[in-house]
mmCIF file of C-alpha atoms and ligand atoms in Angstrom:
data_model
loop_
_atom_site.group_PDB
_atom_site.id
_atom_site.type_symbol
_atom_site.label_atom_id
_atom_site.label_comp_id
_atom_site.label_asym_id
_atom_site.label_seq_id
_atom_site.Cartn_x
_atom_site.Cartn_y
_atom_site.Cartn_z
ATOM 1 C CA MET A 1 0.000 0.000 0.000
ATOM 2 C CA PRO A 2 1.487 3.403 -0.976
ATOM 3 C CA THR A 3 2.536 5.848 1.721
ATOM 4 C CA TYR A 4 1.526 9.409 0.895
ATOM 5 C CA VAL A 5 2.661 12.649 2.487
ATOM 6 C CA THR A 6 -0.444 12.539 4.637
ATOM 7 C CA ARG A 7 -3.517 10.415 5.292
ATOM 8 C CA PRO A 8 -6.761 12.151 6.176
ATOM 9 C CA ARG A 9 -8.129 11.202 9.580
ATOM 10 C CA LEU A 10 -11.312 9.156 9.353
ATOM 11 C CA PRO A 11 -12.846 9.375 12.826
ATOM 12 C CA ASP A 12 -14.673 6.478 14.418
ATOM 13 C CA PHE A 13 -17.711 5.859 12.191
ATOM 14 C CA ASP A 14 -20.224 5.499 15.055
ATOM 15 C CA ARG A 15 -19.013 8.748 16.537
ATOM 16 C CA LEU A 16 -19.490 10.523 13.201
ATOM 17 C CA GLN A 17 -22.889 8.910 12.748
ATOM 18 C CA GLY A 18 -23.947 10.213 16.169
ATOM 19 C CA TYR A 19 -23.356 13.787 15.018
ATOM 20 C CA LEU A 20 -24.880 13.200 11.571
ATOM 21 C CA ALA A 21 -28.002 11.771 13.222
ATOM 22 C CA GLN A 22 -28.591 15.188 14.789
ATOM 23 C CA ALA A 23 -28.724 16.774 11.336
ATOM 24 C CA TYR A 24 -31.074 14.010 10.140
ATOM 25 C CA ASP A 25 -33.350 14.667 13.119
ATOM 26 C CA SER A 26 -33.404 18.449 12.803
ATOM 27 C CA HIS A 27 -33.386 18.670 9.000
ATOM 28 C CA GLN A 28 -31.076 21.650 9.435
ATOM 29 C CA LEU A 29 -28.357 20.962 6.878
ATOM 30 C CA THR A 30 -26.650 24.334 6.528
ATOM 31 C CA ASN A 31 -27.061 28.096 7.228
ATOM 32 C CA ASN A 32 -25.739 28.367 10.774
ATOM 33 C CA GLY A 33 -27.074 25.125 12.193
ATOM 34 C CA PRO A 34 -26.541 23.769 15.721
ATOM 35 C CA LEU A 35 -23.563 21.542 14.797
ATOM 36 C CA LEU A 36 -21.771 24.550 13.333
ATOM 37 C CA ALA A 37 -22.502 26.531 16.516
ATOM 38 C CA LEU A 38 -21.173 23.705 18.693
ATOM 39 C CA LEU A 39 -18.028 23.286 16.592
ATOM 40 C CA THR A 40 -17.372 27.045 16.692
ATOM 41 C CA GLN A 41 -17.668 27.084 20.474
ATOM 42 C CA ARG A 42 -15.419 24.047 20.950
ATOM 43 C CA LEU A 43 -12.769 25.394 18.590
ATOM 44 C CA GLU A 44 -12.732 28.793 20.296
ATOM 45 C CA GLU A 45 -12.230 27.055 23.647
ATOM 46 C CA LEU A 46 -9.565 24.670 22.415
ATOM 47 C CA LEU A 47 -7.582 27.265 20.498
ATOM 48 C CA GLY A 48 -7.976 30.101 23.015
ATOM 49 C CA VAL A 49 -9.481 32.584 20.541
ATOM 50 C CA LYS A 50 -12.653 34.634 20.125
ATOM 51 C CA ASN A 51 -14.435 35.679 16.923
ATOM 52 C CA LEU A 52 -13.821 32.428 15.038
ATOM 53 C CA LEU A 53 -15.909 32.160 11.878
ATOM 54 C CA LEU A 54 -16.191 28.805 10.121
ATOM 55 C CA VAL A 55 -16.186 28.952 6.310
ATOM 56 C CA SER A 56 -16.179 26.590 3.343
ATOM 57 C CA SER A 57 -12.374 26.434 2.777
ATOM 58 C CA GLY A 58 -9.058 27.974 3.726
ATOM 59 C CA THR A 59 -9.093 29.775 0.388
ATOM 60 C CA MET A 60 -12.520 31.259 1.151
ATOM 61 C CA ALA A 61 -11.127 32.444 4.497
ATOM 62 C CA LEU A 62 -8.327 34.263 2.627
ATOM 63 C CA GLN A 63 -10.764 35.753 0.092
ATOM 64 C CA VAL A 64 -12.994 37.099 2.832
ATOM 65 C CA ALA A 65 -10.039 38.405 4.872
ATOM 66 C CA LEU A 66 -8.684 40.459 1.978
ATOM 67 C CA LYS A 67 -12.146 41.833 1.216
ATOM 68 C CA LEU A 68 -12.695 42.747 4.876
ATOM 69 C CA VAL A 69 -9.548 44.883 5.051
ATOM 70 C CA GLY A 70 -10.425 46.583 1.760
ATOM 71 C CA VAL A 71 -7.888 45.107 -0.662
ATOM 72 C CA ALA A 72 -8.972 46.221 -4.122
ATOM 73 C CA ARG A 73 -6.535 47.036 -6.901
ATOM 74 C CA GLY A 74 -3.354 47.966 -5.028
ATOM 75 C CA GLU A 75 -0.413 45.904 -3.787
ATOM 76 C CA VAL A 76 -0.266 43.204 -1.131
ATOM 77 C CA VAL A 77 3.134 42.364 0.341
ATOM 78 C CA THR A 78 3.450 38.614 0.704
ATOM 79 C CA THR A 79 5.724 35.566 0.703
ATOM 80 C CA PRO A 80 6.749 33.571 -2.394
ATOM 81 C CA PHE A 81 7.135 30.362 -0.355
ATOM 82 C CA THR A 82 3.607 29.175 0.399
ATOM 83 C CA PHE A 83 0.746 27.220 -1.148
ATOM 84 C CA PRO A 84 -0.589 28.893 -4.340
ATOM 85 C CA ALA A 85 -3.872 29.817 -2.590
ATOM 86 C CA THR A 86 -2.124 32.650 -0.715
ATOM 87 C CA SER A 87 -1.023 34.475 -3.890
ATOM 88 C CA SER A 88 -3.938 33.412 -6.005
ATOM 89 C CA THR A 89 -6.350 35.118 -3.611
ATOM 90 C CA ILE A 90 -4.496 38.430 -3.991
ATOM 91 C CA VAL A 91 -4.652 38.275 -7.792
ATOM 92 C CA TRP A 92 -8.305 37.139 -7.648
ATOM 93 C CA HIS A 93 -9.063 40.448 -5.887
ATOM 94 C CA GLY A 94 -7.441 42.354 -8.753
ATOM 95 C CA ALA A 95 -4.486 43.302 -6.553
ATOM 96 C CA LYS A 96 -0.778 42.725 -7.182
ATOM 97 C CA PRO A 97 1.374 40.430 -5.030
ATOM 98 C CA VAL A 98 4.713 41.991 -4.097
ATOM 99 C CA TYR A 99 7.095 39.305 -2.927
ATOM 100 C CA ALA A 100 9.505 39.686 -0.020
ATOM 101 C CA ASP A 101 12.048 36.852 -0.001
ATOM 102 C CA ILE A 102 12.274 34.305 2.816
ATOM 103 C CA LEU A 103 14.913 33.559 5.420
ATOM 104 C CA PRO A 104 16.493 30.243 4.366
ATOM 105 C CA GLU A 105 16.808 29.093 7.997
ATOM 106 C CA THR A 106 13.131 29.461 8.920
ATOM 107 C CA LEU A 107 11.500 29.372 5.425
ATOM 108 C CA ASN A 108 9.352 32.297 6.608
ATOM 109 C CA VAL A 109 9.276 35.783 5.121
ATOM 110 C CA ASP A 110 12.206 38.052 6.030
ATOM 111 C CA PRO A 111 10.625 40.940 8.004
ATOM 112 C CA GLU A 112 13.293 43.446 6.951
ATOM 113 C CA LEU A 113 12.796 42.661 3.249
ATOM 114 C CA LEU A 114 9.046 42.836 3.810
ATOM 115 C CA SER A 115 9.471 46.334 5.231
ATOM 116 C CA LEU A 116 11.401 47.385 2.089
ATOM 117 C CA CYS A 117 8.558 46.159 -0.153
ATOM 118 C CA ILE A 118 5.999 48.558 1.342
ATOM 119 C CA THR A 119 5.048 51.469 -0.933
ATOM 120 C CA ASP A 120 2.249 54.025 -1.061
ATOM 121 C CA GLN A 121 0.364 51.462 -3.188
ATOM 122 C CA SER A 122 0.408 48.825 -0.424
ATOM 123 C CA GLU A 123 -3.031 47.867 0.867
ATOM 124 C CA ALA A 124 -2.170 44.989 3.199
ATOM 125 C CA VAL A 125 0.430 42.457 4.306
ATOM 126 C CA LEU A 126 -0.428 38.767 3.945
ATOM 127 C CA VAL A 127 2.151 36.236 5.131
ATOM 128 C CA THR A 128 2.130 32.531 5.913
ATOM 129 C CA HIS A 129 3.353 30.705 9.011
ATOM 130 C CA VAL A 130 5.052 28.081 6.856
ATOM 131 C CA PHE A 131 4.512 24.488 8.051
ATOM 132 C CA GLY A 132 3.049 25.942 11.258
ATOM 133 C CA ASN A 133 6.378 27.624 12.113
ATOM 134 C CA SER A 134 5.379 31.069 13.348
ATOM 135 C CA VAL A 135 6.853 34.082 11.578
ATOM 136 C CA ASP A 136 8.508 36.849 13.579
ATOM 137 C CA VAL A 137 5.105 38.135 14.656
ATOM 138 C CA ASP A 138 6.438 40.918 16.919
ATOM 139 C CA ARG A 139 8.539 42.516 14.193
ATOM 140 C CA ILE A 140 5.932 42.162 11.445
ATOM 141 C CA GLU A 141 3.218 43.632 13.666
ATOM 142 C CA GLU A 142 5.538 46.542 14.436
ATOM 143 C CA ILE A 143 6.193 47.164 10.711
ATOM 144 C CA CYS A 144 2.472 47.104 9.892
ATOM 145 C CA ARG A 145 1.676 49.469 12.768
ATOM 146 C CA THR A 146 4.334 51.913 11.558
ATOM 147 C CA HIS A 147 2.863 51.909 8.043
ATOM 148 C CA ASN A 148 -0.747 51.688 9.220
ATOM 149 C CA LEU A 149 -1.326 48.554 7.125
ATOM 150 C CA PRO A 150 -3.702 45.685 7.887
ATOM 151 C CA LEU A 151 -1.903 42.430 8.709
ATOM 152 C CA ILE A 152 -3.333 39.050 7.728
ATOM 153 C CA PHE A 153 -1.671 35.808 8.683
ATOM 154 C CA ASP A 154 -2.254 32.748 6.523
ATOM 155 C CA ALA A 155 -2.309 30.283 9.409
ATOM 156 C CA ALA A 156 -3.682 27.422 7.275
ATOM 157 C CA GLN A 157 -1.017 25.125 8.747
ATOM 158 C CA SER A 158 -0.957 26.537 12.301
ATOM 159 C CA PHE A 159 -3.793 24.711 14.056
ATOM 160 C CA GLY A 160 -3.039 24.694 17.798
ATOM 161 C CA VAL A 161 0.245 26.602 17.511
ATOM 162 C CA LYS A 162 1.181 29.055 20.265
ATOM 163 C CA VAL A 163 3.710 31.871 20.487
ATOM 164 C CA SER A 164 4.901 33.098 23.876
ATOM 165 C CA GLY A 165 2.183 31.068 25.558
ATOM 166 C CA SER A 166 -0.879 32.144 23.569
ATOM 167 C CA SER A 167 -2.444 31.217 20.253
ATOM 168 C CA VAL A 168 -0.640 32.588 17.213
ATOM 169 C CA LEU A 169 -4.117 33.092 15.719
ATOM 170 C CA ASN A 170 -4.549 36.095 18.016
ATOM 171 C CA ARG A 171 -1.760 37.984 16.265
ATOM 172 C CA GLY A 172 -2.201 40.518 13.458
ATOM 173 C CA ASP A 173 -5.667 41.707 12.442
ATOM 174 C CA ILE A 174 -6.964 38.461 10.953
ATOM 175 C CA SER A 175 -5.702 34.868 10.827
ATOM 176 C CA THR A 176 -7.040 32.312 8.394
ATOM 177 C CA LEU A 177 -7.074 28.521 8.818
ATOM 178 C CA SER A 178 -7.602 25.579 6.478
ATOM 179 C CA PHE A 179 -9.601 22.559 7.606
ATOM 180 C CA HIS A 180 -8.999 20.617 4.391
ATOM 181 C CA ALA A 181 -9.016 16.817 4.685
ATOM 182 C CA THR A 182 -5.199 16.743 4.614
ATOM 183 C CA LYS A 183 -4.854 18.922 7.729
ATOM 184 C CA LEU A 184 -4.383 17.635 11.296
ATOM 185 C CA PHE A 185 -7.829 18.933 12.186
ATOM 186 C CA HIS A 186 -10.298 18.804 9.309
ATOM 187 C CA THR A 187 -13.911 19.160 8.220
ATOM 188 C CA LEU A 188 -13.451 17.458 4.785
ATOM 189 C CA GLU A 189 -13.311 20.894 3.113
ATOM 190 C CA GLY A 190 -13.435 23.939 5.333
ATOM 191 C CA GLY A 191 -11.616 26.734 7.021
ATOM 192 C CA ALA A 192 -11.967 29.608 9.438
ATOM 193 C CA LEU A 193 -11.132 33.224 10.109
ATOM 194 C CA VAL A 194 -10.149 34.598 13.482
ATOM 195 C CA VAL A 195 -10.912 38.323 13.438
ATOM 196 C CA LYS A 196 -9.537 40.632 16.128
ATOM 197 C CA ASP A 197 -11.936 43.556 15.669
ATOM 198 C CA ASP A 198 -15.569 42.918 16.732
ATOM 199 C CA ARG A 199 -17.060 45.213 14.083
ATOM 200 C CA LEU A 200 -15.046 43.557 11.334
ATOM 201 C CA PHE A 201 -16.102 40.159 12.678
ATOM 202 C CA GLU A 202 -19.782 41.087 12.330
ATOM 203 C CA GLU A 203 -19.079 42.246 8.801
ATOM 204 C CA ALA A 204 -17.391 38.896 8.068
ATOM 205 C CA GLN A 205 -20.447 37.025 9.374
ATOM 206 C CA ARG A 206 -22.634 38.950 6.938
ATOM 207 C CA MET A 207 -20.138 38.721 4.105
ATOM 208 C CA ILE A 208 -20.148 34.902 4.001
ATOM 209 C CA ASN A 209 -23.968 34.926 3.894
ATOM 210 C CA PHE A 210 -24.564 37.107 0.806
ATOM 211 C CA GLY A 211 -24.179 40.350 2.806
ATOM 212 C CA LEU A 212 -27.520 39.723 4.571
ATOM 213 C CA ASN A 213 -28.165 40.799 8.143
ATOM 214 C CA SER A 214 -30.247 38.752 10.598
ATOM 215 C CA THR A 215 -33.514 40.220 9.278
ATOM 216 C CA GLY A 216 -32.633 39.462 5.663
ATOM 217 C CA GLU A 217 -31.668 42.960 4.534
ATOM 218 C CA VAL A 218 -28.760 43.269 2.115
ATOM 219 C CA LEU A 219 -26.212 45.467 3.905
ATOM 220 C CA SER A 220 -23.138 44.821 1.782
ATOM 221 C CA VAL A 221 -21.696 42.787 -1.062
ATOM 222 C CA GLY A 222 -21.384 39.194 0.021
ATOM 223 C CA ILE A 223 -20.643 35.660 -1.067
ATOM 224 C CA ASN A 224 -21.742 32.191 -0.005
ATOM 225 C CA GLY A 225 -18.809 31.042 2.136
ATOM 226 C CA LYS A 226 -20.701 28.972 4.691
ATOM 227 C CA MET A 227 -19.724 25.613 6.157
ATOM 228 C CA ASN A 228 -22.534 23.045 6.177
ATOM 229 C CA GLU A 229 -23.735 20.741 8.962
ATOM 230 C CA PHE A 230 -22.161 17.559 7.528
ATOM 231 C CA GLU A 231 -18.770 19.248 7.468
ATOM 232 C CA ALA A 232 -19.310 20.497 11.020
ATOM 233 C CA ALA A 233 -20.251 16.930 12.064
ATOM 234 C CA MET A 234 -16.968 15.646 10.651
ATOM 235 C CA GLY A 235 -15.132 18.428 12.494
ATOM 236 C CA LEU A 236 -16.765 17.497 15.812
ATOM 237 C CA ALA A 237 -15.922 13.806 15.358
ATOM 238 C CA VAL A 238 -12.285 14.611 14.480
ATOM 239 C CA LEU A 239 -12.058 17.025 17.405
ATOM 240 C CA ASP A 240 -13.109 14.235 19.787
ATOM 241 C CA GLU A 241 -9.964 12.357 18.699
ATOM 242 C CA MET A 242 -7.588 15.319 18.825
ATOM 243 C CA ASP A 243 -5.429 13.996 21.702
ATOM 244 C CA GLU A 244 -4.756 10.763 19.820
ATOM 245 C CA ILE A 245 -3.980 12.742 16.633
ATOM 246 C CA THR A 246 -1.488 15.100 18.271
ATOM 247 C CA GLN A 247 0.197 12.263 20.176
ATOM 248 C CA GLY A 248 0.586 10.247 16.962
ATOM 249 C CA LEU A 249 2.034 13.207 15.049
ATOM 250 C CA SER A 250 4.500 14.005 17.847
ATOM 251 C CA ARG A 251 5.628 10.384 17.902
ATOM 252 C CA VAL A 252 6.367 10.297 14.147
ATOM 253 C CA TYR A 253 8.038 13.724 14.277
ATOM 254 C CA ALA A 254 10.345 12.659 17.136
ATOM 255 C CA GLN A 255 11.237 9.439 15.339
ATOM 256 C CA TYR A 256 12.307 11.341 12.201
ATOM 257 C CA ASP A 257 14.365 13.677 14.408
ATOM 258 C CA ALA A 258 16.095 10.698 15.995
ATOM 259 C CA GLU A 259 16.648 8.448 12.981
ATOM 260 C CA LEU A 260 17.326 10.785 10.048
ATOM 261 C CA ASN A 261 20.863 11.659 9.057
ATOM 262 C CA ASN A 262 21.829 15.089 10.379
ATOM 263 C CA GLN A 263 23.106 16.170 6.955
ATOM 264 C CA LEU A 264 19.482 16.884 6.160
ATOM 265 C CA VAL A 265 18.808 20.380 7.390
ATOM 266 C CA ARG A 266 15.539 21.042 9.218
ATOM 267 C CA PRO A 267 14.043 24.558 9.428
ATOM 268 C CA LYS A 268 14.713 26.604 12.537
ATOM 269 C CA TYR A 269 11.525 27.152 14.533
ATOM 270 C CA HIS A 270 10.351 30.335 16.278
ATOM 271 C CA PRO A 271 12.259 30.449 19.612
ATOM 272 C CA ASP A 272 9.070 31.059 21.636
ATOM 273 C CA GLY A 273 6.725 29.050 19.391
ATOM 274 C CA THR A 274 5.223 25.570 19.716
ATOM 275 C CA ARG A 275 4.976 23.077 16.824
ATOM 276 C CA ASN A 276 1.957 21.062 15.722
ATOM 277 C CA CYS A 277 4.055 18.459 13.862
ATOM 278 C CA CYS A 278 1.717 18.519 10.855
ATOM 279 C CA TYR A 279 4.572 18.599 8.323
ATOM 280 C CA TYR A 280 8.121 17.218 8.351
ATOM 281 C CA PRO A 281 10.160 19.324 5.891
ATOM 282 C CA VAL A 282 13.805 18.472 5.162
ATOM 283 C CA LEU A 283 16.324 20.407 3.068
ATOM 284 C CA CYS A 284 18.779 18.458 0.912
ATOM 285 C CA SER A 285 22.172 19.972 0.048
ATOM 286 C CA ASN A 286 21.202 20.491 -3.611
ATOM 287 C CA SER A 287 18.479 19.611 -6.131
ATOM 288 C CA SER A 288 20.273 16.436 -7.350
ATOM 289 C CA VAL A 289 20.295 14.988 -3.844
ATOM 290 C CA ARG A 290 16.646 15.965 -3.416
ATOM 291 C CA GLU A 291 15.786 14.195 -6.659
ATOM 292 C CA GLU A 292 17.781 11.108 -5.659
ATOM 293 C CA VAL A 293 16.029 10.905 -2.282
ATOM 294 C CA GLN A 294 12.631 11.415 -3.921
ATOM 295 C CA LEU A 295 13.252 8.685 -6.530
ATOM 296 C CA ALA A 296 14.557 6.253 -3.904
ATOM 297 C CA LEU A 297 11.395 6.708 -1.835
ATOM 298 C CA GLU A 298 9.045 6.646 -4.816
ATOM 299 C CA SER A 299 10.553 3.372 -6.022
ATOM 300 C CA HIS A 300 9.239 1.926 -2.724
ATOM 301 C CA GLU A 301 5.831 3.536 -3.177
ATOM 302 C CA ILE A 302 6.559 6.260 -0.623
ATOM 303 C CA PHE A 303 5.489 9.685 -1.858
ATOM 304 C CA PRO A 304 6.988 12.747 -0.176
ATOM 305 C CA ARG A 305 5.866 16.125 -1.563
ATOM 306 C CA ARG A 306 7.648 19.173 -2.847
ATOM 307 C CA TYR A 307 5.834 21.603 -0.568
ATOM 308 C CA PHE A 308 6.164 24.225 -1.788
ATOM 309 C CA TYR A 309 6.950 24.235 -5.473
ATOM 310 C CA PRO A 310 7.358 26.467 -7.428
ATOM 311 C CA SER A 311 8.479 29.700 -5.821
ATOM 312 C CA LEU A 312 5.443 31.899 -6.433
ATOM 313 C CA ASP A 313 7.440 34.912 -7.672
ATOM 314 C CA THR A 314 8.130 32.810 -10.797
ATOM 315 C CA VAL A 315 4.471 32.074 -11.576
ATOM 316 C CA LYS A 316 3.540 34.087 -14.661
ATOM 317 C CA ALA A 317 -0.176 34.067 -13.856
ATOM 318 C CA TYR A 318 0.468 36.010 -10.644
ATOM 319 C CA GLY A 319 2.484 38.700 -12.436
ATOM 320 C CA GLY A 320 5.041 39.179 -9.639
ATOM 321 C CA VAL A 321 8.677 40.134 -10.085
ATOM 322 C CA GLU A 322 11.114 37.188 -10.072
ATOM 323 C CA ASN A 323 13.424 38.420 -7.354
ATOM 324 C CA CYS A 324 13.321 35.861 -4.536
ATOM 325 C CA LEU A 325 16.580 33.952 -4.763
ATOM 326 C CA ASN A 326 16.316 32.254 -1.369
ATOM 327 C CA SER A 327 12.853 30.946 -2.108
ATOM 328 C CA ARG A 328 13.869 29.767 -5.570
ATOM 329 C CA ASP A 329 16.812 27.883 -4.066
ATOM 330 C CA ILE A 330 14.719 26.282 -1.303
ATOM 331 C CA VAL A 331 11.990 24.992 -3.646
ATOM 332 C CA GLU A 332 14.639 22.953 -5.474
ATOM 333 C CA ARG A 333 15.934 21.304 -2.290
ATOM 334 C CA ILE A 334 12.935 20.768 -0.046
ATOM 335 C CA LEU A 335 10.856 17.652 0.547
ATOM 336 C CA CYS A 336 8.047 17.104 3.015
ATOM 337 C CA LEU A 337 8.160 13.548 4.355
ATOM 338 C CA PRO A 338 5.059 11.468 5.113
ATOM 339 C CA ILE A 339 3.598 12.318 8.500
ATOM 340 C CA TYR A 340 0.247 11.372 10.005
ATOM 341 C CA ALA A 341 -0.896 9.947 13.311
ATOM 342 C CA SER A 342 -1.346 6.360 12.118
ATOM 343 C CA LEU A 343 1.988 6.124 10.284
ATOM 344 C CA GLU A 344 3.662 3.057 11.783
ATOM 345 C CA SER A 345 7.073 3.255 13.455
ATOM 346 C CA ALA A 346 8.424 0.479 11.230
ATOM 347 C CA GLN A 347 7.518 2.483 8.131
ATOM 348 C CA VAL A 348 9.125 5.643 9.536
ATOM 349 C CA SER A 349 12.320 3.650 10.170
ATOM 350 C CA ARG A 350 12.188 2.308 6.617
ATOM 351 C CA ILE A 351 11.817 5.847 5.220
ATOM 352 C CA CYS A 352 14.779 7.015 7.313
ATOM 353 C CA ARG A 353 16.947 4.096 6.175
ATOM 354 C CA LEU A 354 16.139 4.757 2.496
ATOM 355 C CA ILE A 355 16.960 8.455 2.855
ATOM 356 C CA ASN A 356 20.118 7.938 4.901
ATOM 357 C CA ALA A 357 21.411 5.507 2.272
ATOM 358 C CA CYS A 358 21.224 8.291 -0.353
ATOM 359 C CA LEU A 359 23.308 10.754 1.663
HETATM 360 N N1 T4K B 401 -2.768 28.534 2.543
HETATM 361 C C1 T4K B 401 -1.886 27.563 2.830
HETATM 362 C C2 T4K B 401 -0.587 27.916 3.435
HETATM 363 C C3 T4K B 401 -2.214 26.218 2.570
HETATM 364 O O1 T4K B 401 -1.337 25.243 2.839
HETATM 365 C C4 T4K B 401 -3.464 25.920 2.002
HETATM 366 C C5 T4K B 401 -3.821 24.536 1.664
HETATM 367 C C6 T4K B 401 -4.371 26.981 1.746
HETATM 368 C C7 T4K B 401 -3.973 28.285 2.030
HETATM 369 C C8 T4K B 401 -5.732 26.757 1.144
HETATM 370 O O2 T4K B 401 -6.607 26.035 2.010
HETATM 371 P P1 T4K B 401 -7.823 25.161 1.391
HETATM 372 O O3 T4K B 401 -8.597 26.052 0.459
HETATM 373 O O4 T4K B 401 -7.227 23.963 0.650
HETATM 374 O O5 T4K B 401 -8.621 24.749 2.589
HETATM 375 C C9 T4K B 401 -3.080 19.893 -0.223
HETATM 376 C C10 T4K B 401 -4.406 20.446 0.257
HETATM 377 O O6 T4K B 401 -5.432 20.255 -0.696
HETATM 378 C C11 T4K B 401 -4.350 21.902 0.620
HETATM 379 O O7 T4K B 401 -5.473 22.157 1.436
HETATM 380 C C12 T4K B 401 -3.083 22.215 1.431
HETATM 381 N N2 T4K B 401 -2.960 23.617 1.717
HETATM 382 C C13 T4K B 401 -1.860 21.751 0.680
HETATM 383 C C14 T4K B 401 -0.584 22.031 1.437
HETATM 384 O O8 T4K B 401 -1.964 20.337 0.501
HETATM 385 P P2 T4K B 401 -2.377 19.047 -2.599
HETATM 386 O O9 T4K B 401 -2.643 19.513 -3.976
HETATM 387 O O10 T4K B 401 -0.983 18.711 -2.231
HETATM 388 O O11 T4K B 401 -3.346 17.832 -2.199
HETATM 389 P P3 T4K B 401 -3.371 16.311 -2.660
HETATM 390 O O12 T4K B 401 -4.744 16.009 -3.133
HETATM 391 O O13 T4K B 401 -2.249 16.034 -3.603
HETATM 392 O O14 T4K B 401 -3.167 15.549 -1.293
HETATM 393 C C15 T4K B 401 -1.901 15.257 -0.717
HETATM 394 C C16 T4K B 401 -1.830 13.777 -0.377
HETATM 395 O O15 T4K B 401 -2.803 13.462 0.597
HETATM 396 C C17 T4K B 401 -2.120 12.866 -1.557
HETATM 397 O O16 T4K B 401 -0.917 12.536 -2.161
HETATM 398 C C18 T4K B 401 -2.793 11.653 -0.942
HETATM 399 C C19 T4K B 401 -3.366 12.163 0.359
HETATM 400 N N3 T4K B 401 -4.844 12.292 0.296
HETATM 401 C C20 T4K B 401 -5.411 13.486 -0.125
HETATM 402 C C21 T4K B 401 -6.766 13.619 -0.152
HETATM 403 C C22 T4K B 401 -7.396 14.916 -0.624
HETATM 404 C C23 T4K B 401 -5.631 11.218 0.650
HETATM 405 O O17 T4K B 401 -5.099 10.152 1.017
HETATM 406 N N4 T4K B 401 -6.993 11.362 0.632
HETATM 407 C C24 T4K B 401 -7.599 12.518 0.235
HETATM 408 O O18 T4K B 401 -8.843 12.618 0.253
HETATM 409 O O19 T4K B 401 -2.918 20.171 -1.595
#
């Protein structure tokens, strides 16, 4: 059986059925149903946040976030090393992504380069906590305050991550999350926004429901970005198993740390940040070694992924300037190894042996 980079969690079927039965009984399938309300409450408690709004995907969360802070046709300063959704959302809004290169040690955006990218055309900053490794939140917040720019964090990969003892989702103006099936916590498809400002949060609630208020009046331009009750049911069932999931991920992560050859560089994590162990990225010394490792694993039906590839400053469709040398170097050398809670220790050891033999 092939081993992929991840394996979506399928929660206990009876547990899931218990939640689904509630939707069958109530006939409330979407539009702010009781399962959605319960999931929202449990997530806010677990993550230590307020103003969490569940939506239909991580990409929808980004779309809504940019709209909320008024991004229109100007520039958004962002990172080239992230999943395409981050950049794509900017271009979708008719704005222009301006790429600040990354720090090769952390794979996160370089705050000082980010500061240099700000112009009088800038409308917002949108950066990703890559692989759940928190960016230098203090410095980036300071830069955005100085320039009076809204700050959005793409926290799609940061479920449960803390910085200096509290949730990283509380930083900046808005954080967005992905609850796609491949994430450690998921709702099949889904996502969320965490919005600092109460007024903006109310606007977000309207925005994902066609711009309607509670009495059905159209107050603003909106979209349908809602999560439905079946997705919320899946979220609740996965949430019930969260301890087992995080323990399993930590176990696999620690085993890679212990058994992989130290020639493979691992990113440096935020000094005051926690990790959620959702990804295990390794950096080979050059692209030939990366290719050799990848082929060796694939010949045994083990499929690591080139997250992220390509460097987004090189994507013609996004119209950015190709100036991010660090990011373009990293995308040639990086591989994300398989990691999920049910990945067996024997298979992790096998993966490590195959990789170590290439080095
Ligand atoms: N921002 C960031 C930083 C993100 O990482 C993402 C998403 C987003 C924004 C956007 O959020 P969403 O709109 O997606 O909620 C996957 C996910 O689809 C994507 O959500 C995720 N990031 C990205 C990092 O990974 P692909 O194209 O690599 O997915 P795929 O289908 O190749 O799946 C990876 C492996 O997982 C497969 O090789 C096999 C396994 N798999 C996958 C699925 C879907 C299964 O075994 N079963 C499945 O059902 O993007």
